[in-house]
Amino acid sequence: IAGITQAPTSQILAAGRRMTLRCTQDMRHNAMYWYRQDLGLGLRLIHYSNTAGTTGKGEVPDGYSVSRANTDDFPLTLASAVPSQTSVYFCASSRDRDTGELFFGEGSRLTVL
Amino acid sequence: KQEVTQIPAALSVPEGENLVLNCSFTDSAIYNLQWFRQDPGKGLTSLLLIQSSQREQTSGRLNASLDKSSGRSTLYIAASQPGDSATYLCAVLPDGSSNTGKLIFGQGTTLQVKP
């Protein structure tokens, strides 16, 4: 089934540890995004990539980094996790930056203790 | 700064009712507006996408309208079913931000349809 695959689905992490959330899409979409969803704050954009080889900062980029080595993969790394990064993380993609219609993965629930 | 508001935050209706979910945005300069559905513990599923030049879009029992000048969109659900129970989110893509694809999301309306 075509779509977006995120891993892990859930993770408990000690503060200070490094963590990479993986995201793979098989729709050959050019644009990919990472959002975090928090109760009362809604969905907020962390980083985005309009095409392979390029990335950009979203609304809440601090403490996160991304890379886009190819079209399909868009990993999100927390270099040194902090409790405020406890959240549900969603990877999304769209055919291109102007299409607008977003397709989401099932999310990765991260708890930082 | 663009802000998106959805009222009410929660709604409970009996099965079979027609209902309207509301979305308002503060800046009418938008590229498009999208409605999503989110089931508990799941990701978002795109329901309807309305381009700024369009007035409405329909898919099955769902109809979304867009009035840019008043900063409003509505999602109409006909003959509601218990399976429609979910959180519905609207999001706008502000005009001029197409280089980021950054959607601005509302906080959603949680719908419960009672059998």
PDB file of C-alpha atoms in Angstrom:
ATOM      1  CA  ILE A   1       0.000   0.000   0.000  1.00  0.00           C
ATOM      2  CA  ALA A   2       1.482   3.311  -1.080  1.00  0.00           C
ATOM      3  CA  GLY A   3       1.961   5.915   1.603  1.00  0.00           C
ATOM      4  CA  ILE A   4       4.196   7.157   4.362  1.00  0.00           C
ATOM      5  CA  THR A   5       5.891   4.862   6.847  1.00  0.00           C
ATOM      6  CA  GLN A   6       7.170   6.199  10.154  1.00  0.00           C
ATOM      7  CA  ALA A   7       9.344   4.386  12.683  1.00  0.00           C
ATOM      8  CA  PRO A   8       9.329   3.840  15.548  1.00  0.00           C
ATOM      9  CA  THR A   9       5.619   4.095  16.340  1.00  0.00           C
ATOM     10  CA  SER A  10       6.423   4.731  19.976  1.00  0.00           C
ATOM     11  CA  GLN A  11       9.569   5.344  21.982  1.00  0.00           C
ATOM     12  CA  ILE A  12      10.543   6.259  25.538  1.00  0.00           C
ATOM     13  CA  LEU A  13      13.828   8.074  25.692  1.00  0.00           C
ATOM     14  CA  ALA A  14      16.057   9.377  28.461  1.00  0.00           C
ATOM     15  CA  ALA A  15      16.846  13.080  28.379  1.00  0.00           C
ATOM     16  CA  GLY A  16      20.145  13.839  26.696  1.00  0.00           C
ATOM     17  CA  ARG A  17      19.987  10.880  24.345  1.00  0.00           C
ATOM     18  CA  ARG A  18      20.114  11.184  20.591  1.00  0.00           C
ATOM     19  CA  MET A  19      17.118   9.941  18.638  1.00  0.00           C
ATOM     20  CA  THR A  20      16.270   9.679  14.959  1.00  0.00           C
ATOM     21  CA  LEU A  21      12.701   9.323  13.758  1.00  0.00           C
ATOM     22  CA  ARG A  22      12.505   7.719  10.362  1.00  0.00           C
ATOM     23  CA  CYS A  23      10.121   8.602   7.568  1.00  0.00           C
ATOM     24  CA  THR A  24       9.850   6.949   4.161  1.00  0.00           C
ATOM     25  CA  GLN A  25       7.364   7.636   1.398  1.00  0.00           C
ATOM     26  CA  ASP A  26       6.810   5.662  -1.790  1.00  0.00           C
ATOM     27  CA  MET A  27       4.650   8.164  -3.650  1.00  0.00           C
ATOM     28  CA  ARG A  28       7.600   9.939  -5.260  1.00  0.00           C
ATOM     29  CA  HIS A  29       6.456  13.188  -3.665  1.00  0.00           C
ATOM     30  CA  ASN A  30       8.889  16.046  -3.888  1.00  0.00           C
ATOM     31  CA  ALA A  31       7.956  17.850  -0.679  1.00  0.00           C
ATOM     32  CA  MET A  32       8.159  16.384   2.805  1.00  0.00           C
ATOM     33  CA  TYR A  33       7.446  17.800   6.253  1.00  0.00           C
ATOM     34  CA  TRP A  34       7.790  17.076   9.928  1.00  0.00           C
ATOM     35  CA  TYR A  35       5.086  18.281  12.338  1.00  0.00           C
ATOM     36  CA  ARG A  36       4.656  17.838  16.039  1.00  0.00           C
ATOM     37  CA  GLN A  37       1.214  17.657  17.608  1.00  0.00           C
ATOM     38  CA  ASP A  38       0.660  18.730  21.196  1.00  0.00           C
ATOM     39  CA  LEU A  39      -2.556  19.038  23.161  1.00  0.00           C
ATOM     40  CA  GLY A  40      -3.741  22.618  23.147  1.00  0.00           C
ATOM     41  CA  LEU A  41      -1.126  23.704  20.608  1.00  0.00           C
ATOM     42  CA  GLY A  42      -2.242  21.774  17.564  1.00  0.00           C
ATOM     43  CA  LEU A  43       0.102  20.859  14.745  1.00  0.00           C
ATOM     44  CA  ARG A  44       3.283  22.849  14.316  1.00  0.00           C
ATOM     45  CA  LEU A  45       5.792  22.572  11.494  1.00  0.00           C
ATOM     46  CA  ILE A  46       9.320  21.642  12.559  1.00  0.00           C
ATOM     47  CA  HIS A  47      11.216  21.322   9.271  1.00  0.00           C
ATOM     48  CA  TYR A  48      10.371  20.865   5.642  1.00  0.00           C
ATOM     49  CA  SER A  49      12.022  19.862   2.384  1.00  0.00           C
ATOM     50  CA  ASN A  50      10.757  21.028  -0.988  1.00  0.00           C
ATOM     51  CA  THR A  51      12.912  18.595  -2.918  1.00  0.00           C
ATOM     52  CA  ALA A  52      15.737  16.135  -2.380  1.00  0.00           C
ATOM     53  CA  GLY A  53      18.877  17.914  -1.264  1.00  0.00           C
ATOM     54  CA  THR A  54      17.121  20.931   0.262  1.00  0.00           C
ATOM     55  CA  THR A  55      15.660  21.566   3.695  1.00  0.00           C
ATOM     56  CA  GLY A  56      14.160  24.511   5.554  1.00  0.00           C
ATOM     57  CA  LYS A  57      13.117  25.528   9.040  1.00  0.00           C
ATOM     58  CA  GLY A  58       9.518  25.619  10.098  1.00  0.00           C
ATOM     59  CA  GLU A  59       7.837  27.177  13.097  1.00  0.00           C
ATOM     60  CA  VAL A  60       9.614  25.208  15.867  1.00  0.00           C
ATOM     61  CA  PRO A  61      12.980  23.980  14.522  1.00  0.00           C
ATOM     62  CA  ASP A  62      15.155  24.362  17.623  1.00  0.00           C
ATOM     63  CA  GLY A  63      16.583  21.081  18.896  1.00  0.00           C
ATOM     64  CA  TYR A  64      15.793  19.231  15.670  1.00  0.00           C
ATOM     65  CA  SER A  65      17.660  18.566  12.455  1.00  0.00           C
ATOM     66  CA  VAL A  66      16.693  16.903   9.190  1.00  0.00           C
ATOM     67  CA  SER A  67      18.327  15.658   6.032  1.00  0.00           C
ATOM     68  CA  ARG A  68      16.988  14.804   2.591  1.00  0.00           C
ATOM     69  CA  ALA A  69      19.537  12.689   0.801  1.00  0.00           C
ATOM     70  CA  ASN A  70      16.970  11.226  -1.599  1.00  0.00           C
ATOM     71  CA  THR A  71      13.324  11.624  -2.567  1.00  0.00           C
ATOM     72  CA  ASP A  72      11.939   8.885  -0.351  1.00  0.00           C
ATOM     73  CA  ASP A  73      13.539   9.438   3.060  1.00  0.00           C
ATOM     74  CA  PHE A  74      13.299  12.353   5.471  1.00  0.00           C
ATOM     75  CA  PRO A  75      14.685  11.500   8.926  1.00  0.00           C
ATOM     76  CA  LEU A  76      14.237  13.809  11.913  1.00  0.00           C
ATOM     77  CA  THR A  77      17.002  13.835  14.521  1.00  0.00           C
ATOM     78  CA  LEU A  78      16.914  15.049  18.095  1.00  0.00           C
ATOM     79  CA  ALA A  79      20.554  15.572  18.948  1.00  0.00           C
ATOM     80  CA  SER A  80      20.034  15.723  22.722  1.00  0.00           C
ATOM     81  CA  ALA A  81      16.445  15.075  23.724  1.00  0.00           C
ATOM     82  CA  VAL A  82      14.703  17.205  26.354  1.00  0.00           C
ATOM     83  CA  PRO A  83      11.365  16.579  28.105  1.00  0.00           C
ATOM     84  CA  SER A  84       9.688  19.417  26.164  1.00  0.00           C
ATOM     85  CA  GLN A  85      10.192  17.331  23.040  1.00  0.00           C
ATOM     86  CA  THR A  86       7.696  14.803  24.335  1.00  0.00           C
ATOM     87  CA  SER A  87       5.088  14.832  21.591  1.00  0.00           C
ATOM     88  CA  VAL A  88       3.552  12.984  18.702  1.00  0.00           C
ATOM     89  CA  TYR A  89       5.559  13.518  15.544  1.00  0.00           C
ATOM     90  CA  PHE A  90       3.993  13.310  12.110  1.00  0.00           C
ATOM     91  CA  CYS A  91       5.776  13.078   8.816  1.00  0.00           C
ATOM     92  CA  ALA A  92       3.863  14.319   5.780  1.00  0.00           C
ATOM     93  CA  SER A  93       4.408  14.709   2.075  1.00  0.00           C
ATOM     94  CA  SER A  94       2.877  16.447  -0.916  1.00  0.00           C
ATOM     95  CA  ARG A  95       3.489  16.059  -4.614  1.00  0.00           C
ATOM     96  CA  ASP A  96       5.220  19.421  -4.655  1.00  0.00           C
ATOM     97  CA  ARG A  97       5.384  22.528  -2.524  1.00  0.00           C
ATOM     98  CA  ASP A  98       2.531  24.207  -4.390  1.00  0.00           C
ATOM     99  CA  THR A  99       0.103  21.278  -4.508  1.00  0.00           C
ATOM    100  CA  GLY A 100      -0.854  21.697  -0.901  1.00  0.00           C
ATOM    101  CA  GLU A 101      -2.631  18.380  -0.454  1.00  0.00           C
ATOM    102  CA  LEU A 102      -0.801  16.728   2.376  1.00  0.00           C
ATOM    103  CA  PHE A 103      -0.578  13.042   3.115  1.00  0.00           C
ATOM    104  CA  PHE A 104       0.388  12.015   6.648  1.00  0.00           C
ATOM    105  CA  GLY A 105       2.062   9.067   8.275  1.00  0.00           C
ATOM    106  CA  GLU A 106       0.608   7.386  11.342  1.00  0.00           C
ATOM    107  CA  GLY A 107       2.857   9.236  13.749  1.00  0.00           C
ATOM    108  CA  SER A 108       5.656   8.492  16.203  1.00  0.00           C
ATOM    109  CA  ARG A 109       4.837   8.983  19.867  1.00  0.00           C
ATOM    110  CA  LEU A 110       7.957  10.100  21.720  1.00  0.00           C
ATOM    111  CA  THR A 111       8.279  10.411  25.482  1.00  0.00           C
ATOM    112  CA  VAL A 112      11.407  12.034  26.898  1.00  0.00           C
ATOM    113  CA  LEU A 113      11.979  11.420  30.601  1.00  0.00           C
TER     114      LEU A 113
ATOM    115  CA  LYS B   1       0.045  36.501  11.340  1.00  0.00           C
ATOM    116  CA  GLN B   2      -2.448  33.993   9.999  1.00  0.00           C
ATOM    117  CA  GLU B   3      -4.567  32.286  12.629  1.00  0.00           C
ATOM    118  CA  VAL B   4      -7.054  29.492  12.100  1.00  0.00           C
ATOM    119  CA  THR B   5      -9.917  28.899  14.517  1.00  0.00           C
ATOM    120  CA  GLN B   6     -12.386  26.056  14.714  1.00  0.00           C
ATOM    121  CA  ILE B   7     -15.518  26.348  16.788  1.00  0.00           C
ATOM    122  CA  PRO B   8     -16.880  24.398  18.554  1.00  0.00           C
ATOM    123  CA  ALA B   9     -14.033  22.360  19.960  1.00  0.00           C
ATOM    124  CA  ALA B  10     -16.380  19.410  20.439  1.00  0.00           C
ATOM    125  CA  LEU B  11     -19.739  18.415  19.052  1.00  0.00           C
ATOM    126  CA  SER B  12     -22.077  15.512  19.800  1.00  0.00           C
ATOM    127  CA  VAL B  13     -25.005  14.675  17.526  1.00  0.00           C
ATOM    128  CA  PRO B  14     -27.398  11.766  17.038  1.00  0.00           C
ATOM    129  CA  GLU B  15     -26.922   9.520  14.048  1.00  0.00           C
ATOM    130  CA  GLY B  16     -28.587  10.733  10.865  1.00  0.00           C
ATOM    131  CA  GLU B  17     -28.238  14.437  11.514  1.00  0.00           C
ATOM    132  CA  ASN B  18     -26.781  16.789   8.972  1.00  0.00           C
ATOM    133  CA  LEU B  19     -24.104  18.951  10.539  1.00  0.00           C
ATOM    134  CA  VAL B  20     -21.749  21.808   9.815  1.00  0.00           C
ATOM    135  CA  LEU B  21     -18.236  22.296  11.114  1.00  0.00           C
ATOM    136  CA  ASN B  22     -16.799  25.780  11.021  1.00  0.00           C
ATOM    137  CA  CYS B  23     -13.331  27.096  10.262  1.00  0.00           C
ATOM    138  CA  SER B  24     -12.299  30.738  10.228  1.00  0.00           C
ATOM    139  CA  PHE B  25      -9.010  32.349   9.280  1.00  0.00           C
ATOM    140  CA  THR B  26      -7.758  35.866   9.891  1.00  0.00           C
ATOM    141  CA  ASP B  27      -5.991  36.616   6.611  1.00  0.00           C
ATOM    142  CA  SER B  28      -7.915  36.112   3.370  1.00  0.00           C
ATOM    143  CA  ALA B  29      -4.709  35.828   1.343  1.00  0.00           C
ATOM    144  CA  ILE B  30      -4.630  32.076   1.123  1.00  0.00           C
ATOM    145  CA  TYR B  31      -3.451  29.687  -1.559  1.00  0.00           C
ATOM    146  CA  ASN B  32      -5.769  26.869  -0.552  1.00  0.00           C
ATOM    147  CA  LEU B  33      -7.635  25.323   2.371  1.00  0.00           C
ATOM    148  CA  GLN B  34      -7.691  21.680   3.323  1.00  0.00           C
ATOM    149  CA  TRP B  35      -9.943  19.652   5.615  1.00  0.00           C
ATOM    150  CA  PHE B  36      -8.541  16.613   7.413  1.00  0.00           C
ATOM    151  CA  ARG B  37      -9.902  13.854   9.573  1.00  0.00           C
ATOM    152  CA  GLN B  38      -7.942  12.382  12.478  1.00  0.00           C
ATOM    153  CA  ASP B  39      -8.954   9.238  14.336  1.00  0.00           C
ATOM    154  CA  PRO B  40      -7.595   8.706  17.875  1.00  0.00           C
ATOM    155  CA  GLY B  41      -3.965   7.635  17.825  1.00  0.00           C
ATOM    156  CA  LYS B  42      -3.792   7.940  14.061  1.00  0.00           C
ATOM    157  CA  GLY B  43      -2.416  10.300  11.467  1.00  0.00           C
ATOM    158  CA  LEU B  44      -4.387  12.840   9.486  1.00  0.00           C
ATOM    159  CA  THR B  45      -6.348  11.857   6.414  1.00  0.00           C
ATOM    160  CA  SER B  46      -7.027  14.461   3.767  1.00  0.00           C
ATOM    161  CA  LEU B  47     -10.735  14.865   3.063  1.00  0.00           C
ATOM    162  CA  LEU B  48     -11.076  17.852   0.750  1.00  0.00           C
ATOM    163  CA  LEU B  49      -8.794  20.475  -0.737  1.00  0.00           C
ATOM    164  CA  ILE B  50     -10.227  23.781  -1.942  1.00  0.00           C
ATOM    165  CA  GLN B  51      -8.083  26.053  -4.075  1.00  0.00           C
ATOM    166  CA  SER B  52      -8.433  29.790  -3.467  1.00  0.00           C
ATOM    167  CA  SER B  53     -10.266  30.196  -6.785  1.00  0.00           C
ATOM    168  CA  GLN B  54     -12.893  27.599  -5.863  1.00  0.00           C
ATOM    169  CA  ARG B  55     -16.052  28.029  -3.820  1.00  0.00           C
ATOM    170  CA  GLU B  56     -16.636  24.433  -2.810  1.00  0.00           C
ATOM    171  CA  GLN B  57     -15.604  20.816  -3.130  1.00  0.00           C
ATOM    172  CA  THR B  58     -17.654  17.674  -2.659  1.00  0.00           C
ATOM    173  CA  SER B  59     -16.762  14.099  -1.847  1.00  0.00           C
ATOM    174  CA  GLY B  60     -19.576  11.686  -1.065  1.00  0.00           C
ATOM    175  CA  ARG B  61     -21.482  12.954   1.973  1.00  0.00           C
ATOM    176  CA  LEU B  62     -18.953  15.724   2.544  1.00  0.00           C
ATOM    177  CA  ASN B  63     -19.139  19.229   1.135  1.00  0.00           C
ATOM    178  CA  ALA B  64     -16.654  21.952   1.937  1.00  0.00           C
ATOM    179  CA  SER B  65     -17.219  25.584   1.084  1.00  0.00           C
ATOM    180  CA  LEU B  66     -14.820  28.497   1.044  1.00  0.00           C
ATOM    181  CA  ASP B  67     -15.552  32.203   1.398  1.00  0.00           C
ATOM    182  CA  LYS B  68     -12.187  33.922   1.241  1.00  0.00           C
ATOM    183  CA  SER B  69     -13.506  37.429   1.674  1.00  0.00           C
ATOM    184  CA  SER B  70     -15.100  36.598   5.008  1.00  0.00           C
ATOM    185  CA  GLY B  71     -12.314  34.234   6.069  1.00  0.00           C
ATOM    186  CA  ARG B  72     -14.584  31.251   6.500  1.00  0.00           C
ATOM    187  CA  SER B  73     -14.909  27.649   5.457  1.00  0.00           C
ATOM    188  CA  THR B  74     -17.515  25.109   6.411  1.00  0.00           C
ATOM    189  CA  LEU B  75     -17.506  21.337   6.227  1.00  0.00           C
ATOM    190  CA  TYR B  76     -20.979  19.930   5.765  1.00  0.00           C
ATOM    191  CA  ILE B  77     -21.556  16.284   6.661  1.00  0.00           C
ATOM    192  CA  ALA B  78     -24.824  14.820   5.461  1.00  0.00           C
ATOM    193  CA  ALA B  79     -26.639  11.993   7.211  1.00  0.00           C
ATOM    194  CA  SER B  80     -23.985  11.537   9.876  1.00  0.00           C
ATOM    195  CA  GLN B  81     -22.954   8.036  10.954  1.00  0.00           C
ATOM    196  CA  PRO B  82     -21.124   6.727  14.027  1.00  0.00           C
ATOM    197  CA  GLY B  83     -18.145   6.054  11.772  1.00  0.00           C
ATOM    198  CA  ASP B  84     -17.859   9.799  11.204  1.00  0.00           C
ATOM    199  CA  SER B  85     -16.774  10.211  14.818  1.00  0.00           C
ATOM    200  CA  ALA B  86     -13.293  11.744  14.725  1.00  0.00           C
ATOM    201  CA  THR B  87     -11.480  15.047  15.024  1.00  0.00           C
ATOM    202  CA  TYR B  88     -11.783  17.279  11.982  1.00  0.00           C
ATOM    203  CA  LEU B  89      -9.065  19.822  11.284  1.00  0.00           C
ATOM    204  CA  CYS B  90      -8.889  22.570   8.752  1.00  0.00           C
ATOM    205  CA  ALA B  91      -5.647  24.085   7.531  1.00  0.00           C
ATOM    206  CA  VAL B  92      -4.797  26.981   5.234  1.00  0.00           C
ATOM    207  CA  LEU B  93      -1.784  27.522   3.039  1.00  0.00           C
ATOM    208  CA  PRO B  94      -1.130  31.259   3.176  1.00  0.00           C
ATOM    209  CA  ASP B  95      -0.520  32.944  -0.136  1.00  0.00           C
ATOM    210  CA  GLY B  96       3.113  33.812  -0.631  1.00  0.00           C
ATOM    211  CA  SER B  97       4.324  30.919   1.494  1.00  0.00           C
ATOM    212  CA  SER B  98       4.184  28.335  -1.257  1.00  0.00           C
ATOM    213  CA  ASN B  99       7.921  28.012  -1.065  1.00  0.00           C
ATOM    214  CA  THR B 100       7.543  26.335   2.326  1.00  0.00           C
ATOM    215  CA  GLY B 101       4.261  24.512   1.937  1.00  0.00           C
ATOM    216  CA  LYS B 102       3.622  25.514   5.508  1.00  0.00           C
ATOM    217  CA  LEU B 103       0.022  24.853   6.426  1.00  0.00           C
ATOM    218  CA  ILE B 104      -1.523  26.701   9.347  1.00  0.00           C
ATOM    219  CA  PHE B 105      -3.780  24.347  11.270  1.00  0.00           C
ATOM    220  CA  GLY B 106      -6.808  24.956  13.420  1.00  0.00           C
ATOM    221  CA  GLN B 107      -7.069  23.022  16.652  1.00  0.00           C
ATOM    222  CA  GLY B 108      -9.875  20.847  15.389  1.00  0.00           C
ATOM    223  CA  THR B 109     -13.453  19.948  16.199  1.00  0.00           C
ATOM    224  CA  THR B 110     -13.976  16.582  17.856  1.00  0.00           C
ATOM    225  CA  LEU B 111     -17.183  15.051  16.564  1.00  0.00           C
ATOM    226  CA  GLN B 112     -19.112  12.271  18.232  1.00  0.00           C
ATOM    227  CA  VAL B 113     -22.036  10.714  16.380  1.00  0.00           C
ATOM    228  CA  LYS B 114     -24.211   8.664  18.709  1.00  0.00           C
ATOM    229  CA  PRO B 115     -26.060   5.592  17.395  1.00  0.00           C
TER     230      PRO B 115
END
